[in-house]
CSV table of C-alpha atoms in Angstrom, one decimal:
chain,number,residue,atom,x,y,z
A,926,UNK,CA,49.4,47.7,27.4
A,927,UNK,CA,48.8,51.4,28.0
A,928,UNK,CA,49.4,52.7,31.5
A,929,UNK,CA,46.8,55.4,31.0
A,930,UNK,CA,43.4,54.1,31.7
A,931,UNK,CA,40.1,55.8,30.9
A,932,UNK,CA,36.5,55.1,32.0
A,933,UNK,CA,33.9,54.6,30.6
A,934,UNK,CA,34.9,53.2,27.2
A,935,UNK,CA,31.6,54.3,25.7
A,936,UNK,CA,29.1,56.9,26.9
A,937,UNK,CA,25.8,58.0,25.4
A,938,UNK,CA,24.1,61.0,27.0
A,939,UNK,CA,21.3,63.5,26.3
A,940,UNK,CA,21.9,67.2,26.0
A,941,UNK,CA,20.5,67.8,29.5
A,942,UNK,CA,22.6,65.1,31.3
A,943,UNK,CA,25.6,65.6,33.5
A,944,UNK,CA,28.3,63.0,33.2
A,945,UNK,CA,32.0,62.6,34.0
A,946,UNK,CA,35.0,61.0,32.2
A,947,UNK,CA,37.8,59.6,34.3
A,948,UNK,CA,41.4,59.1,33.6
A,949,UNK,CA,44.2,57.5,35.7
A,950,UNK,CA,47.9,57.2,34.9
A,951,UNK,CA,50.4,55.0,36.8
A,952,UNK,CA,53.7,56.3,35.4
A,953,UNK,CA,54.4,59.0,37.9
A,954,UNK,CA,53.9,61.7,35.3
A,955,UNK,CA,53.2,65.3,36.4
A,956,UNK,CA,51.4,66.6,33.3
A,957,UNK,CA,48.0,65.3,32.1
A,958,UNK,CA,46.0,66.2,29.1
A,959,UNK,CA,42.5,66.1,27.6
A,960,UNK,CA,42.1,65.9,23.9
A,961,UNK,CA,39.1,65.6,21.6
A,962,UNK,CA,39.4,63.7,18.4
A,963,UNK,CA,36.9,63.7,15.5
A,964,UNK,CA,36.9,60.9,12.9
A,965,UNK,CA,39.8,61.1,10.4
A,966,UNK,CA,41.3,64.1,12.3
A,967,UNK,CA,44.3,64.4,14.6
A,968,UNK,CA,43.7,64.9,18.4
A,969,UNK,CA,42.8,68.4,19.3
A,970,UNK,CA,44.1,69.7,22.7
A,971,UNK,CA,41.5,70.9,25.2
A,972,UNK,CA,43.2,71.2,28.6
A,973,UNK,CA,46.6,70.6,30.2
A,974,UNK,CA,47.3,70.1,33.9
A,975,UNK,CA,50.8,70.4,35.2
A,976,UNK,CA,51.6,69.5,38.8
A,977,UNK,CA,47.8,69.5,39.4
A,978,UNK,CA,47.3,73.0,38.2
A,979,UNK,CA,45.5,74.0,35.0
A,980,UNK,CA,48.2,75.2,32.7
A,981,UNK,CA,46.3,75.4,29.3
A,982,UNK,CA,42.7,75.8,28.4
A,983,UNK,CA,42.3,76.0,24.7
A,984,UNK,CA,39.2,78.2,24.8
A,985,UNK,CA,37.1,75.2,25.4
A,986,UNK,CA,33.3,75.9,26.1
A,987,UNK,CA,32.3,76.0,29.7
A,988,UNK,CA,30.1,72.9,29.3
A,989,UNK,CA,33.4,71.0,29.6
A,990,UNK,CA,34.9,71.3,33.1
A,991,UNK,CA,38.2,69.6,33.9
A,992,UNK,CA,39.4,68.6,37.4
A,993,UNK,CA,42.6,67.1,38.7
A,994,UNK,CA,42.1,65.7,42.1
A,995,UNK,CA,45.7,64.4,42.4
A,996,UNK,CA,48.8,63.8,40.3
A,997,UNK,CA,47.4,60.4,39.0
A,998,UNK,CA,43.8,61.3,38.3
A,999,UNK,CA,42.1,63.6,35.8
A,1000,UNK,CA,38.4,64.1,35.3
A,1001,UNK,CA,36.3,65.8,32.7
A,1002,UNK,CA,32.8,66.9,33.8
A,1003,UNK,CA,30.3,67.2,31.0
A,1004,UNK,CA,27.0,69.2,31.2
A,1005,UNK,CA,24.6,70.4,28.6
A,1006,UNK,CA,26.6,69.1,25.7
A,1007,UNK,CA,25.6,69.5,22.0
A,1008,UNK,CA,25.5,66.7,19.4
A,1009,UNK,CA,28.6,68.2,17.7
A,1010,UNK,CA,30.5,67.3,20.9
A,1011,UNK,CA,30.2,63.7,20.0
A,1012,UNK,CA,33.8,62.4,19.5
A,1013,UNK,CA,36.6,60.3,21.0
A,1014,UNK,CA,37.9,61.9,24.2
A,1015,UNK,CA,41.5,61.1,24.9
A,1016,UNK,CA,43.5,61.5,28.1
A,1017,UNK,CA,47.3,61.6,27.9
A,1018,UNK,CA,50.2,62.1,30.3
A,1019,UNK,CA,53.8,63.1,30.1
A,1020,UNK,CA,56.7,63.9,32.4
A,1021,UNK,CA,56.5,67.4,34.0
A,1022,UNK,CA,58.4,70.4,32.7
A,1023,UNK,CA,62.2,70.3,33.3
A,1024,UNK,CA,62.3,66.5,33.0
A,1025,UNK,CA,63.9,66.7,29.5
A,1026,UNK,CA,61.2,64.7,27.6
A,1027,UNK,CA,57.7,65.6,26.5
A,1028,UNK,CA,56.4,62.6,24.7
A,1029,UNK,CA,52.8,62.0,25.6
A,1030,UNK,CA,51.2,58.6,26.4
A,1031,UNK,CA,47.6,58.3,25.5
A,1032,UNK,CA,44.8,56.3,27.0
A,1033,UNK,CA,42.3,54.2,25.0
A,1034,UNK,CA,39.8,56.9,24.9
A,1035,UNK,CA,36.1,57.4,25.7
A,1036,UNK,CA,33.7,57.3,22.8
A,1037,UNK,CA,31.1,59.9,23.5
A,1038,UNK,CA,27.8,60.2,21.7
A,1039,UNK,CA,25.5,63.1,22.5
A,1040,UNK,CA,21.8,62.7,21.5
B,1335,UNK,CA,49.7,76.6,5.0
B,1336,UNK,CA,49.6,74.1,7.9
B,1337,UNK,CA,52.5,73.9,10.3
B,1338,UNK,CA,52.8,70.1,9.8
B,1339,UNK,CA,51.9,68.4,6.5
B,1340,UNK,CA,51.4,64.7,6.2
B,1341,UNK,CA,50.1,62.7,3.2
B,1342,UNK,CA,46.7,61.5,4.2
B,1343,UNK,CA,46.9,58.4,2.0
B,1344,UNK,CA,45.4,55.9,2.1
B,1345,UNK,CA,48.5,53.7,1.5
B,1346,UNK,CA,48.0,50.0,0.6
B,1347,UNK,CA,50.9,47.7,0.5
B,1348,UNK,CA,51.4,43.9,0.3
B,1349,UNK,CA,52.6,42.0,3.4
B,1350,UNK,CA,56.4,42.1,3.7
B,1351,UNK,CA,56.8,45.4,1.9
B,1352,UNK,CA,58.5,48.5,3.3
B,1353,UNK,CA,56.1,51.2,4.4
B,1354,UNK,CA,57.4,54.8,4.1
B,1355,UNK,CA,55.6,57.6,5.9
B,1356,UNK,CA,56.6,61.2,5.7
B,1357,UNK,CA,55.9,64.6,7.3
B,1358,UNK,CA,57.2,68.0,6.4
B,1359,UNK,CA,57.0,71.1,8.7
B,1360,UNK,CA,57.5,74.8,8.5
B,1361,UNK,CA,58.6,75.7,12.0
B,1362,UNK,CA,62.4,75.5,12.2
B,1363,UNK,CA,62.3,75.6,16.0
B,1364,UNK,CA,60.9,72.0,16.1
B,1365,UNK,CA,63.4,69.7,17.7
B,1366,UNK,CA,61.4,66.9,19.3
B,1367,UNK,CA,59.6,64.4,16.9
B,1368,UNK,CA,57.2,61.6,17.6
B,1369,UNK,CA,55.4,59.0,15.6
B,1370,UNK,CA,52.2,57.5,16.9
B,1371,UNK,CA,50.2,54.5,15.6
B,1372,UNK,CA,46.4,54.6,16.1
B,1373,UNK,CA,44.1,51.6,15.4
B,1374,UNK,CA,40.5,52.3,14.6
B,1375,UNK,CA,38.6,53.7,17.6
B,1376,UNK,CA,41.6,53.3,19.9
B,1377,UNK,CA,44.0,55.9,21.5
B,1378,UNK,CA,47.3,56.7,19.8
B,1379,UNK,CA,50.3,54.6,20.8
B,1380,UNK,CA,53.7,56.1,20.9
B,1381,UNK,CA,56.1,54.3,18.5
B,1382,UNK,CA,59.1,56.5,18.3
B,1383,UNK,CA,60.5,59.6,20.0
B,1384,UNK,CA,63.5,61.4,18.6
B,1385,UNK,CA,65.4,64.6,19.2
B,1386,UNK,CA,67.1,66.7,16.5
B,1387,UNK,CA,68.4,65.2,13.3
B,1388,UNK,CA,69.5,61.6,12.7
B,1389,UNK,CA,68.1,58.1,12.7
B,1390,UNK,CA,66.6,55.9,15.4
B,1391,UNK,CA,65.8,52.2,15.0
B,1392,UNK,CA,63.5,50.1,17.1
B,1393,UNK,CA,62.8,46.6,15.8
B,1394,UNK,CA,61.1,46.9,12.4
B,1395,UNK,CA,60.7,50.7,12.8
B,1396,UNK,CA,63.2,53.4,11.8
B,1397,UNK,CA,62.6,57.1,12.3
B,1398,UNK,CA,64.6,59.6,10.3
B,1399,UNK,CA,64.8,63.4,10.9
B,1400,UNK,CA,66.3,65.8,8.5
B,1401,UNK,CA,66.1,69.2,10.1
B,1402,UNK,CA,67.8,71.0,7.2
B,1403,UNK,CA,65.0,69.9,4.9
B,1404,UNK,CA,62.3,70.1,7.7
B,1405,UNK,CA,61.4,66.5,6.8
B,1406,UNK,CA,60.8,63.4,9.0
B,1407,UNK,CA,60.1,59.8,8.0
B,1408,UNK,CA,59.1,56.6,9.5
B,1409,UNK,CA,59.9,53.3,7.8
B,1410,UNK,CA,58.3,50.0,8.6
B,1411,UNK,CA,60.2,47.0,7.4
B,1412,UNK,CA,58.6,43.5,6.8
B,1413,UNK,CA,55.2,45.0,7.2
B,1414,UNK,CA,52.4,42.8,8.7
B,1415,UNK,CA,48.6,43.0,8.5
B,1416,UNK,CA,48.8,44.1,12.2
B,1417,UNK,CA,50.5,47.3,11.0
B,1418,UNK,CA,47.3,48.4,9.4
B,1419,UNK,CA,46.5,51.6,11.2
B,1420,UNK,CA,46.6,55.4,11.0
B,1421,UNK,CA,50.1,56.8,11.7
B,1422,UNK,CA,50.4,60.3,13.1
B,1423,UNK,CA,53.5,62.4,13.3
B,1424,UNK,CA,53.8,65.0,16.1
B,1425,UNK,CA,56.5,67.5,17.0
B,1426,UNK,CA,57.4,70.3,19.4
B,1427,UNK,CA,60.1,72.9,19.8
B,1428,UNK,CA,61.0,72.4,23.4
B,1429,UNK,CA,61.1,69.5,25.8
B,1430,UNK,CA,58.9,71.6,28.1
B,1431,UNK,CA,56.3,72.1,25.5
B,1432,UNK,CA,52.9,70.8,26.3
B,1433,UNK,CA,51.4,71.5,22.9
B,1434,UNK,CA,52.3,69.1,20.1
B,1435,UNK,CA,51.8,69.9,16.5
B,1436,UNK,CA,50.2,66.9,14.8
B,1437,UNK,CA,50.1,65.9,11.2
B,1438,UNK,CA,46.7,64.9,9.7
B,1439,UNK,CA,47.6,61.2,9.8
B,1440,UNK,CA,48.3,58.6,7.1
B,1441,UNK,CA,46.1,55.5,6.9
B,1442,UNK,CA,48.0,52.3,6.0
B,1443,UNK,CA,46.6,49.0,5.0
B,1444,UNK,CA,48.9,45.9,4.7
B,1445,UNK,CA,47.3,43.3,2.5
B,1446,UNK,CA,47.9,39.6,3.5
């Protein structure tokens, strides 16, 4: 079983709604990631937090707002999304820099549908 | 040209066959290589993590890296219907790299 958990599993929201995706990891990792994955495509990196600081923002629109409350938790706040934002949103974690390994462990994902 | 090329398949094999999956890459700096398995509508699951050239075996899975040819492979022996999934290769240059370069994924079906 994955040690990265994500809630909710499914989310349907209108374009004017505000919602949040949540992720938690229990492996003591210090880097956490948000990815977006469209059907039949590989995951596409959105944000990286390292030691609870935002390290990478892949020019993601401001309607996506990440938050890292502590080293185990990662949130993605959603507001005024577009139908083309419908996708599988994946959270991942890895050891922090300098630990010698960078393999990422993914959660099960949240399937988001924007109406 | 994409940085990582992976045959999209689909690949269909009978149960018990050996499945061979391949990726080629153009960035000679890549040293860390991963294979993920992704079932439909689920998150990717890490299968293998290797560093530099050589072979690594884990149960029915063998990962091979040939850095001189910029070519990596994953072999699945005695394939089972439960191996039916999309397989993604991923790689990076350094162990501190957050960004992984992914292949497009190969969809495999193992027929009972």
